Tab-separated table of C-alpha atoms in Angstrom:
chain	number	residue	atom	x	y	z
A	14	MET	CA	-16.797	-38.819	29.764
A	15	ARG	CA	-14.087	-37.340	31.629
A	16	LYS	CA	-11.145	-38.659	29.228
A	17	PHE	CA	-13.684	-36.811	26.427
A	18	LEU	CA	-13.820	-33.638	28.292
A	19	THR	CA	-9.773	-33.722	28.886
A	20	VAL	CA	-9.374	-34.280	25.329
A	21	ALA	CA	-11.286	-31.543	24.285
A	22	ALA	CA	-10.167	-28.971	26.898
A	23	LEU	CA	-6.496	-29.769	25.379
A	24	ALA	CA	-7.377	-29.317	21.645
A	25	ILE	CA	-9.388	-26.122	23.184
A	26	VAL	CA	-5.966	-24.777	24.480
A	27	ALA	CA	-3.804	-26.103	21.757
A	28	GLY	CA	-6.139	-24.175	19.130
A	29	ALA	CA	-5.836	-21.226	21.079
A	30	ALA	CA	-1.761	-21.225	21.299
A	31	THR	CA	-1.726	-21.661	17.691
A	32	PHE	CA	-4.005	-19.286	16.980
A	33	TRP	CA	-1.749	-16.866	19.374
A	34	LEU	CA	1.173	-17.937	17.540
A	35	VAL	CA	-0.146	-17.594	14.131
A	36	THR	CA	-1.744	-13.938	15.035
A	37	ALA	CA	1.281	-12.522	16.579
A	38	PRO	CA	3.032	-9.439	14.943
A	39	ARG	CA	6.224	-10.163	13.092
A	40	THR	CA	8.516	-7.328	12.944
A	41	LEU	CA	11.984	-6.259	11.866
A	42	ALA	CA	14.755	-6.075	14.591
A	43	ALA	CA	17.035	-3.288	14.992
A	44	GLY	CA	19.783	-5.683	13.874
A	45	ASP	CA	17.715	-5.880	10.854
A	46	LEU	CA	18.208	-2.026	9.880
A	47	PRO	CA	21.368	-1.238	7.888
A	48	ASP	CA	23.560	1.292	9.043
A	49	HIS	CA	22.084	3.895	6.894
A	50	ARG	CA	21.507	7.943	7.293
A	51	GLY	CA	18.175	8.701	5.731
A	52	ASP	CA	18.475	10.933	2.451
A	53	PRO	CA	15.624	13.189	2.395
A	54	ALA	CA	16.303	13.780	-1.250
A	55	ASN	CA	15.575	10.214	-2.545
A	56	GLY	CA	12.979	9.999	0.450
A	57	ARG	CA	10.943	12.962	-1.448
A	58	THR	CA	11.199	10.577	-4.537
A	59	ILE	CA	10.038	7.809	-2.650
A	60	PHE	CA	7.306	9.970	-0.908
A	61	PHE	CA	5.784	10.935	-4.210
A	62	ALA	CA	5.855	7.468	-5.974
A	63	ALA	CA	3.900	6.157	-2.810
A	64	GLY	CA	1.665	8.934	-3.203
A	65	CYS	CA	1.727	9.658	0.506
A	66	ALA	CA	-0.052	13.092	0.192
A	67	SER	CA	-3.257	11.476	-1.216
A	68	CYS	CA	-4.487	9.738	1.629
A	69	HIS	CA	-2.508	11.425	4.565
A	70	ALA	CA	-2.735	15.396	3.622
A	71	ALA	CA	-6.024	16.602	4.776
A	72	PRO	CA	-9.187	16.320	2.483
A	73	GLY	CA	-9.414	19.250	0.157
A	74	THR	CA	-5.678	20.432	0.329
A	75	LYS	CA	-3.779	22.081	-2.359
A	76	GLY	CA	-0.399	22.733	-3.546
A	77	GLU	CA	2.182	22.890	-0.797
A	78	ALA	CA	-0.569	22.595	1.909
A	79	LYS	CA	-0.828	18.886	0.849
A	80	LEU	CA	2.943	18.700	2.681
A	81	THR	CA	1.021	18.863	6.192
A	82	LEU	CA	0.038	15.181	6.523
A	83	SER	CA	-2.940	15.838	9.339
A	84	GLY	CA	-4.982	12.988	7.937
A	85	GLY	CA	-8.557	12.841	8.378
A	86	LEU	CA	-9.214	11.477	4.947
A	87	ALA	CA	-12.512	8.817	5.164
A	88	MET	CA	-11.700	5.781	3.143
A	89	LYS	CA	-14.775	3.855	2.221
A	90	THR	CA	-14.467	0.197	1.337
A	91	PRO	CA	-16.431	-3.111	1.605
A	92	PHE	CA	-15.216	-3.477	5.238
A	93	GLY	CA	-16.102	-0.151	6.318
A	94	THR	CA	-14.690	3.182	6.441
A	95	PHE	CA	-11.240	3.959	7.581
A	96	HIS	CA	-9.880	7.160	8.594
A	97	VAL	CA	-6.557	7.900	7.572
A	98	PRO	CA	-4.287	8.970	10.491
A	99	ASN	CA	-1.710	11.952	10.910
A	100	ILE	CA	1.670	11.100	10.020
A	101	SER	CA	3.366	14.496	10.662
A	102	PRO	CA	6.137	14.746	12.786
A	103	ASP	CA	3.913	16.071	15.604
A	104	PRO	CA	5.286	14.088	18.337
A	105	ALA	CA	1.884	13.803	20.084
A	106	HIS	CA	-0.524	13.635	17.262
A	107	GLY	CA	1.668	12.410	14.326
A	108	ILE	CA	4.799	9.771	14.233
A	109	GLY	CA	7.355	12.433	15.418
A	110	ALA	CA	8.224	10.332	18.266
A	111	TRP	CA	8.851	7.181	16.330
A	112	SER	CA	12.222	5.478	15.869
A	113	ASP	CA	13.433	4.350	12.394
A	114	LEU	CA	12.473	0.840	13.568
A	115	ASP	CA	8.920	1.983	14.590
A	116	PHE	CA	8.701	3.582	11.017
A	117	VAL	CA	10.044	0.715	9.151
A	118	ASN	CA	7.817	-1.923	10.848
A	119	ALA	CA	4.855	0.381	10.232
A	120	VAL	CA	5.257	0.631	6.767
A	121	MET	CA	6.885	-3.035	5.566
A	122	ARG	CA	5.123	-5.183	8.254
A	123	GLY	CA	1.819	-3.172	9.117
A	124	VAL	CA	2.512	-3.411	12.750
A	125	SER	CA	2.121	-0.036	15.149
A	126	PRO	CA	4.864	1.179	17.688
A	127	GLY	CA	2.616	-0.652	20.324
A	128	GLY	CA	2.620	-3.800	18.753
A	129	ARG	CA	-0.699	-3.929	17.023
A	130	HIS	CA	-1.746	-4.776	13.347
A	131	TYR	CA	-2.749	-1.977	11.129
A	132	TYR	CA	-5.874	-2.592	8.789
A	133	PRO	CA	-4.415	-3.359	5.077
A	134	ALA	CA	-6.296	-0.133	4.208
A	135	PHE	CA	-2.614	0.964	4.354
A	136	PRO	CA	-1.245	-0.923	1.528
A	137	TYR	CA	1.716	-2.814	3.676
A	138	LEU	CA	1.268	-5.766	1.214
A	139	SER	CA	2.457	-3.674	-1.580
A	140	TYR	CA	4.918	-1.449	0.579
A	141	GLN	CA	6.615	-4.854	2.346
A	142	ARG	CA	8.495	-5.052	-1.039
A	143	MET	CA	10.398	-1.558	-0.635
A	144	GLY	CA	13.814	-1.502	0.229
A	145	VAL	CA	14.797	-0.609	3.861
A	146	THR	CA	17.023	2.281	2.781
A	147	ASP	CA	14.243	3.734	0.815
A	148	VAL	CA	11.693	3.590	4.103
A	149	LEU	CA	14.464	5.352	6.081
A	150	ASP	CA	15.032	7.980	3.547
A	151	LEU	CA	11.151	8.252	3.166
A	152	LYS	CA	11.175	8.906	7.004
A	153	ALA	CA	14.126	11.402	6.581
A	154	PHE	CA	11.667	13.329	3.995
A	155	ILE	CA	8.642	13.111	6.215
A	156	ASP	CA	10.834	14.361	9.128
A	157	THR	CA	11.254	17.599	7.070
A	158	LEU	CA	7.616	18.565	6.839
A	159	PRO	CA	5.183	20.240	8.828
A	160	ALA	CA	3.799	19.213	12.045
A	161	THR	CA	0.333	19.445	12.967
A	162	ALA	CA	-1.595	18.644	15.917
A	163	ASN	CA	-4.815	16.899	14.327
A	164	ASP	CA	-6.369	13.447	15.729
A	165	ALA	CA	-8.512	11.549	12.814
A	166	PRO	CA	-11.598	9.741	13.863
A	167	ALA	CA	-11.644	6.221	14.542
A	168	HIS	CA	-12.670	3.959	12.258
A	169	ASP	CA	-15.923	3.036	11.548
A	170	LEU	CA	-16.000	-0.825	11.313
A	171	PRO	CA	-18.603	-3.567	12.043
A	172	PRO	CA	-17.767	-5.281	15.545
A	173	HIS	CA	-16.229	-8.513	14.144
A	174	LEU	CA	-13.415	-6.524	12.671
A	175	ARG	CA	-12.638	-4.662	15.436
A	176	TRP	CA	-10.416	-7.163	16.795
A	177	ARG	CA	-7.100	-6.591	15.432
A	178	ARG	CA	-5.560	-9.562	16.383
A	179	LEU	CA	-7.331	-11.023	13.576
A	180	LEU	CA	-5.260	-9.428	11.061
A	181	GLY	CA	-2.811	-11.881	12.015
A	182	GLY	CA	-4.327	-14.382	10.577
A	183	TRP	CA	-4.941	-12.501	7.493
A	184	LYS	CA	-1.033	-11.577	6.559
A	185	PHE	CA	-0.639	-15.248	7.681
A	186	LEU	CA	-2.627	-16.121	4.679
A	187	PHE	CA	-1.540	-13.177	2.160
A	188	MET	CA	1.376	-11.541	3.488
A	189	ASP	CA	5.280	-13.190	2.636
A	190	ASN	CA	7.485	-10.263	4.081
A	191	ARG	CA	9.771	-10.689	1.278
A	192	PRO	CA	11.485	-7.903	-0.277
A	193	PHE	CA	11.055	-7.205	-4.260
A	194	VAL	CA	12.758	-9.492	-6.184
A	195	PRO	CA	14.144	-8.254	-9.763
A	196	ILE	CA	12.538	-10.056	-12.694
A	197	PRO	CA	15.037	-12.579	-14.006
A	198	GLY	CA	16.239	-11.464	-17.589
A	199	ALA	CA	14.597	-8.031	-17.533
A	200	SER	CA	16.149	-5.186	-18.174
A	201	ALA	CA	17.206	-2.644	-15.224
A	202	GLN	CA	14.688	-0.521	-16.672
A	203	VAL	CA	11.900	-3.076	-16.398
A	204	ASN	CA	13.083	-3.932	-13.079
A	205	ARG	CA	13.284	-0.481	-11.906
A	206	GLY	CA	9.542	-0.165	-12.975
A	207	ALA	CA	8.414	-3.013	-11.335
A	208	TYR	CA	9.865	-2.393	-7.876
A	209	LEU	CA	8.140	1.371	-8.395
A	210	VAL	CA	4.768	-0.098	-9.593
A	211	THR	CA	4.486	-3.201	-7.073
A	212	GLY	CA	6.540	-1.500	-4.161
A	213	PRO	CA	6.021	2.163	-3.060
A	214	GLY	CA	3.520	2.702	-6.125
A	215	HIS	CA	1.261	0.190	-5.165
A	216	CYS	CA	-0.670	0.240	-8.279
A	217	GLY	CA	-2.273	-3.225	-7.828
A	218	GLU	CA	-3.979	-2.062	-4.684
A	219	CYS	CA	-6.412	-0.522	-6.781
A	220	HIS	CA	-6.072	-1.774	-10.212
A	221	THR	CA	-6.267	-5.715	-9.094
A	222	PRO	CA	-9.300	-7.220	-8.145
A	223	ARG	CA	-9.768	-8.651	-4.479
A	224	ASN	CA	-11.166	-11.873	-3.103
A	225	ALA	CA	-13.839	-12.102	-0.711
A	226	LEU	CA	-11.434	-11.771	2.046
A	227	GLY	CA	-9.893	-8.441	0.262
A	228	ALA	CA	-6.645	-9.904	-0.821
A	229	PRO	CA	-5.555	-9.047	-4.208
A	230	LYS	CA	-5.893	-11.995	-6.858
A	231	GLU	CA	-2.379	-12.067	-8.033
A	232	GLU	CA	-3.050	-14.260	-11.197
A	233	LEU	CA	-5.195	-11.251	-12.232
A	234	ALA	CA	-2.758	-8.418	-11.150
A	235	LEU	CA	-3.497	-4.895	-12.578
A	236	SER	CA	-6.551	-6.342	-14.867
A	237	GLY	CA	-8.837	-3.591	-13.137
A	238	ALA	CA	-11.093	-3.710	-9.965
A	239	PRO	CA	-14.351	-2.310	-8.603
A	240	ASN	CA	-13.864	1.291	-7.065
A	241	PRO	CA	-15.734	1.380	-3.712
A	242	GLU	CA	-16.178	4.735	-4.059
A	243	SER	CA	-17.798	5.017	-7.513
A	244	ARG	CA	-19.582	3.295	-10.073
A	245	ASN	CA	-16.640	3.834	-12.542
A	246	PRO	CA	-13.913	0.784	-11.746
A	247	PHE	CA	-10.656	0.826	-11.707
A	248	PRO	CA	-9.442	0.438	-14.846
A	249	ASN	CA	-7.026	-2.279	-16.595
A	250	ILE	CA	-3.509	-1.168	-16.809
A	251	THR	CA	-2.115	-4.333	-18.807
A	252	PRO	CA	-1.007	-4.349	-22.239
A	253	HIS	CA	-4.395	-6.393	-22.984
A	254	ALA	CA	-6.941	-4.712	-25.769
A	255	ASP	CA	-8.918	-4.040	-22.750
A	256	GLY	CA	-6.313	-2.184	-21.066
A	257	ILE	CA	-3.736	-0.073	-22.271
A	258	GLY	CA	-2.407	-2.528	-25.014
A	259	SER	CA	-2.643	0.513	-27.627
A	260	TRP	CA	-0.583	2.744	-25.678
A	261	SER	CA	2.894	3.069	-26.623
A	262	GLU	CA	5.770	3.536	-23.870
A	263	ASP	CA	5.913	7.358	-24.530
A	264	ASP	CA	2.213	7.382	-24.215
A	265	ILE	CA	2.139	6.412	-20.918
A	266	ALA	CA	5.124	8.217	-19.486
A	267	ALA	CA	3.692	11.317	-21.144
A	268	ALA	CA	0.174	10.497	-19.401
A	269	LEU	CA	2.179	9.921	-16.166
A	270	LYS	CA	3.685	13.563	-16.479
A	271	THR	CA	1.047	15.592	-17.779
A	272	GLY	CA	-2.108	13.907	-17.263
A	273	LEU	CA	-3.207	14.059	-20.835
A	274	LEU	CA	-4.252	10.620	-22.182
A	275	PRO	CA	-3.329	9.456	-26.144
A	276	ASP	CA	-6.918	10.428	-26.868
A	277	LEU	CA	-6.777	13.841	-25.996
A	278	GLU	CA	-8.537	12.841	-22.800
A	279	THR	CA	-7.530	13.372	-19.004
A	280	PHE	CA	-7.420	11.705	-16.085
A	281	GLY	CA	-10.408	11.334	-13.509
A	282	GLY	CA	-11.034	10.250	-9.802
A	283	ALA	CA	-8.668	9.383	-7.883
A	284	MET	CA	-6.190	8.957	-10.839
A	285	ILE	CA	-5.869	12.876	-10.925
A	286	ALA	CA	-3.970	12.862	-7.577
A	287	VAL	CA	-1.908	9.725	-8.659
A	288	GLN	CA	-0.948	11.467	-11.858
A	289	GLU	CA	0.305	14.617	-9.737
A	290	ASN	CA	2.549	12.812	-7.839
A	291	LEU	CA	3.835	10.769	-10.359
A	292	ALA	CA	4.820	14.345	-12.092
A	293	GLU	CA	7.290	14.679	-9.541
A	294	LEU	CA	9.109	11.668	-10.563
A	295	THR	CA	11.904	11.952	-12.906
A	296	ASP	CA	11.427	11.154	-16.771
A	297	VAL	CA	13.590	8.118	-16.364
A	298	ASP	CA	11.697	6.940	-13.763
A	299	ARG	CA	8.513	7.367	-15.337
A	300	ALA	CA	9.716	5.723	-18.370
A	301	ALA	CA	10.438	2.475	-16.017
A	302	ILE	CA	7.012	2.888	-15.081
A	303	ALA	CA	5.866	2.534	-18.730
A	304	ALA	CA	8.710	-0.233	-19.736
A	305	TYR	CA	7.033	-2.351	-16.938
A	306	LEU	CA	3.468	-1.632	-17.687
A	307	LYS	CA	3.826	-2.846	-20.981
A	308	ALA	CA	6.177	-5.940	-20.173
A	309	VAL	CA	3.629	-7.558	-17.531
A	310	PRO	CA	1.152	-10.523	-18.794
A	311	PRO	CA	-2.014	-8.805	-20.624
A	312	ASN	CA	-4.841	-9.886	-18.825
A	313	PRO	CA	-8.129	-9.036	-19.791
A	314	THR	CA	-10.618	-7.550	-17.324
A	315	PRO	CA	-12.518	-9.731	-15.233
A	316	GLY	CA	-16.167	-10.015	-16.062
A	317	LYS	CA	-15.972	-8.037	-18.953
A	318	ALA	CA	-18.771	-9.088	-21.914
A	319	ARG	CA	-16.687	-10.369	-25.018
């Protein structure tokens, strides 16, 4: 019995040590950052491509007020309600005291300056694909915006999801920390669109269905998904007949610029804000997004009756 208990105790210790190692935050070091001075002009492009204001502006704000990133939006999900934080340059209530390294690790690794995992309601699964210089440029642009002293409420989550260390296990399963890799043989335009869609644009965060643990099913990328805040699902945006197969590249680019669809309807729901952000990009970038969306695999909508 004593031998059995000793073996059992050693197994428990080994298991706990393995869990602690696997779930540890994985971050970039200062030496991983390039010698780069942030460019606010490019940062503005990344800001709108990433839709930062759609989540981090105070709910209900319009126009220039959306550049005041005071947070407060309540995001309802199957796992609970997340309250979006203040990311304005305020040093006490926002991110004004963050270093470049703090910001890069938050965006690309989902880790706070204090070393805690962020919940993947923050789309770092997509943002890990971004270029580090683009992330530094994004910070340079955010640093030019108004500071605001606002604190969002705490997340409203079930007790078993409040231990953030568990998120390290989720990341171990679903996050590879790899940057964007150009598609072999694809044109520069398609690859620019792929970068914008899969990286800062994080389109798959809404348009790709998820598994029971909340991770995207990459084999069904962009084929549509349930909307936790509406009975209307996020639509299929692949070139399948279920999605945008009948749209031309010009149709897609025009819709992203104007909000007007080929059938003369307009975008609705959360896509209104997305379109308003994408309207701030150049025609070249919107054409690149369109070219990529016409080049992805034409996945049928999951669960749709045939």
